[in-house]
Coordinates of C-alpha atoms in Angstrom, one line a residue:
M1 CA 9.1 28.1 -3.5
I2 CA 11.3 25.5 -1.8
A3 CA 8.3 23.9 -0.2
D4 CA 6.7 23.6 -3.7
A5 CA 9.9 21.9 -5.0
F6 CA 9.7 19.2 -2.2
G7 CA 6.0 18.9 -2.9
C8 CA 6.6 18.2 -6.6
L9 CA 9.2 15.6 -5.8
A10 CA 6.9 13.9 -3.4
L11 CA 4.1 13.9 -6.0
L12 CA 6.4 12.4 -8.5
C13 CA 7.3 9.5 -6.1
V14 CA 3.6 8.9 -5.2
V15 CA 2.7 8.8 -8.9
S16 CA 5.4 6.4 -9.9
W17 CA 5.8 3.8 -7.1
P18 CA 2.4 1.9 -7.4
F19 CA 3.4 0.9 -11.0
F20 CA 6.4 -1.1 -9.8
G21 CA 5.8 -4.7 -9.0
D22 CA 9.3 -5.2 -7.5
Y23 CA 9.1 -4.6 -3.7
R24 CA 12.5 -3.1 -3.3
T25 CA 12.0 -0.6 -6.1
A26 CA 8.7 0.4 -4.7
V27 CA 10.2 0.9 -1.2
K28 CA 13.1 3.1 -2.5
I29 CA 10.7 5.3 -4.4
Q30 CA 8.4 5.6 -1.3
S31 CA 11.4 6.4 0.8
A32 CA 12.4 9.4 -1.4
G33 CA 8.8 10.6 -1.3
A34 CA 8.5 10.3 2.5
A35 CA 11.7 12.4 2.9
A36 CA 10.4 15.0 0.5
F37 CA 7.1 15.1 2.4
A38 CA 8.8 15.5 5.7
L39 CA 10.5 18.7 4.5
Y40 CA 7.3 19.9 2.8
F41 CA 5.2 19.5 5.9
L42 CA 7.9 21.1 8.1
M43 CA 7.8 24.2 5.9
L44 CA 4.0 24.3 6.0
G45 CA 4.1 24.3 9.8
S46 CA 2.8 20.7 10.4
P47 CA 5.5 19.1 12.6
T48 CA 3.6 16.0 13.5
A49 CA 3.2 15.1 9.8
A50 CA 6.8 15.9 9.2
I51 CA 7.9 13.6 12.0
A52 CA 5.5 10.9 10.7
C53 CA 7.1 11.2 7.3
L54 CA 10.6 10.9 8.7
I55 CA 9.6 7.8 10.7
S56 CA 8.0 6.4 7.5
C57 CA 11.3 7.0 5.7
S58 CA 13.3 5.2 8.4
Q59 CA 10.9 2.3 8.3
L60 CA 11.3 2.1 4.5
I61 CA 15.1 2.0 4.8
I62 CA 14.8 -0.7 7.5
S63 CA 12.5 -2.8 5.2
A64 CA 14.9 -2.5 2.3
S65 CA 18.1 -3.2 4.2
V66 CA 17.3 -5.6 7.0
A67 CA 16.7 -9.2 5.9
D68 CA 15.6 -10.7 9.3
R69 CA 11.8 -10.3 9.5
Y70 CA 11.9 -10.6 13.3
V71 CA 14.3 -7.7 13.5
V72 CA 12.3 -5.6 11.1
V73 CA 9.1 -6.1 13.1
R74 CA 10.8 -5.1 16.3
L75 CA 12.4 -2.0 14.8
Y76 CA 9.0 -1.0 13.4
G77 CA 7.5 -1.4 16.9
A78 CA 10.2 0.8 18.3
S79 CA 9.6 3.4 15.6
L80 CA 5.9 3.4 16.4
I81 CA 6.6 4.1 20.1
L82 CA 8.8 6.9 19.0
L83 CA 6.1 8.2 16.7
G84 CA 3.6 8.2 19.5
F85 CA 5.9 10.1 21.8
L86 CA 6.8 12.7 19.1
A87 CA 3.2 13.1 18.1
V88 CA 2.4 14.1 21.7
V89 CA 5.4 16.6 21.8
T90 CA 4.4 18.2 18.4
W91 CA 0.6 17.9 19.0
H92 CA -1.5 20.6 17.3
G93 CA -5.0 19.2 17.5
L94 CA -6.9 17.4 14.8
P95 CA -4.2 17.6 12.1
S96 CA -1.9 15.7 14.5
A97 CA -4.5 13.0 15.1
F98 CA -5.1 12.5 11.4
A99 CA -1.4 12.4 10.7
L100 CA -0.8 9.9 13.5
I101 CA -3.5 7.5 12.5
G102 CA -2.5 7.8 8.8
S103 CA 1.0 7.0 9.7
L104 CA 0.1 4.1 11.9
V105 CA -1.9 2.5 9.0
G106 CA 1.0 3.3 6.6
S107 CA 3.4 1.5 9.0
V108 CA 1.3 -1.7 8.8
A109 CA 1.3 -1.2 5.0
R110 CA 5.1 -1.1 4.9
L111 CA 5.3 -4.3 6.9
Q112 CA 3.6 -6.2 4.2
T113 CA 5.7 -8.4 1.9
S114 CA 3.2 -8.3 -0.9
T115 CA 2.7 -5.1 -2.9
T116 CA -1.0 -5.9 -3.3
R117 CA -1.5 -6.0 0.5
M118 CA 0.7 -2.9 0.9
K119 CA -1.5 -0.9 -1.5
S120 CA -4.6 -2.1 0.2
F121 CA -3.4 -0.8 3.6
F122 CA -2.3 2.5 2.0
L123 CA -5.8 2.9 0.7
A124 CA -7.2 2.4 4.2
G125 CA -4.9 5.1 5.6
A126 CA -5.5 7.5 2.7
P127 CA -8.6 9.2 4.2
F128 CA -6.7 10.2 7.3
W129 CA -3.9 11.9 5.3
L130 CA -6.5 13.5 3.1
A131 CA -8.3 15.0 6.1
H132 CA -4.9 16.2 7.5
N133 CA -3.9 17.8 4.2
L134 CA -7.2 19.5 3.8
I135 CA -7.0 21.1 7.2
V136 CA -3.4 22.3 6.9
G137 CA -3.8 23.4 3.2
A138 CA -1.1 21.2 1.8
A139 CA -1.9 21.5 -1.9
F140 CA 0.7 19.1 -3.2
A141 CA -0.1 16.6 -0.6
L142 CA -3.8 16.8 -1.6
G143 CA -2.7 16.2 -5.2
T144 CA -0.7 13.1 -4.1
D145 CA -3.7 11.9 -2.1
V146 CA -5.8 11.9 -5.2
V147 CA -3.1 10.4 -7.4
S148 CA -2.4 7.7 -4.8
L149 CA -6.0 6.8 -4.3
V150 CA -6.7 6.6 -8.1
S151 CA -3.5 4.7 -9.0
N152 CA -3.7 2.2 -6.1
L153 CA -7.4 1.6 -6.8
A154 CA -6.7 1.1 -10.5
N155 CA -3.8 -1.3 -9.8
L156 CA -5.8 -3.3 -7.3
L157 CA -8.7 -3.4 -9.7
K158 CA -6.4 -4.7 -12.4
I159 CA -5.1 -7.4 -10.1
S160 CA -8.7 -8.4 -9.1
I161 CA -9.8 -8.6 -12.7
R162 CA -6.8 -10.7 -13.6
R163 CA -7.4 -13.1 -10.7
R164 CA -11.1 -13.4 -11.6
R165 CA -10.2 -14.3 -15.2
E166 CA -7.6 -16.9 -14.1
A167 CA -10.2 -18.4 -11.7
T168 CA -12.8 -18.5 -14.5
C169 CA -10.3 -20.1 -16.9
R170 CA -9.3 -22.7 -14.3
K171 CA -13.0 -23.5 -13.7
S172 CA -13.7 -23.8 -17.4
V173 CA -10.7 -26.2 -17.9
L174 CA -11.9 -28.3 -14.9
N175 CA -15.4 -28.4 -16.3
K176 CA -14.1 -29.6 -19.7
L177 CA -12.0 -32.3 -18.0
A178 CA -14.9 -33.4 -15.8
I179 CA -17.4 -34.0 -18.7
P180 CA -15.5 -36.8 -20.5
A181 CA -14.6 -38.5 -17.2
S182 CA -18.2 -38.7 -16.1
A183 CA -19.4 -39.8 -19.6
A184 CA -17.0 -42.8 -19.4
F185 CA -19.0 -44.2 -16.5
V186 CA -22.4 -43.9 -18.2
R187 CA -23.5 -46.7 -20.6
S188 CA -25.5 -45.6 -23.5
P189 CA -28.9 -47.3 -24.1
A190 CA -27.6 -48.6 -27.5
S191 CA -24.7 -50.5 -25.9
T192 CA -27.0 -51.9 -23.2
T193 CA -29.4 -53.3 -25.9
A194 CA -26.5 -54.7 -27.9
S195 CA -25.1 -56.7 -25.1
A196 CA -28.5 -58.1 -24.1

């Protein structure tokens, strides 16, 4: 019952964060979701995933509170060394491997300063977490995997369509501007005959 409550909270965070364009807001929502997932996985008996989520939560707090990018990158590096050590200590086979790889890709995602790049990396890491959650039978985590994949894909598709439209619009404007400019350099046959 308590595990389900944490699973629900994590699901709510995963559903909501991709729709926020503001980086700090997205990070705060992700942090709450990571903490909820840590408790959820711990109660399901998946300690490597729980540790990975706690480290994710600490990385998110670092990203939101430390302004110096150099310091942030170094702290992330230290947290990944800690993750590797704790993954070995809590190792329980294939689920640990998937949680570790998914967490490493997620760490790269959290280092991004663009929400678009962040979402792209999270999409790359999603299959590893999906495999982990299938193996350990984490129903709420599977739900969040599906929601995360769909919402991130939809958001990235929306951005891609918008950029394509903007590029087409710019190209159209440039083409319209180019026609009169080139026409000014071409003399019509009528003006050539008149001057002769």
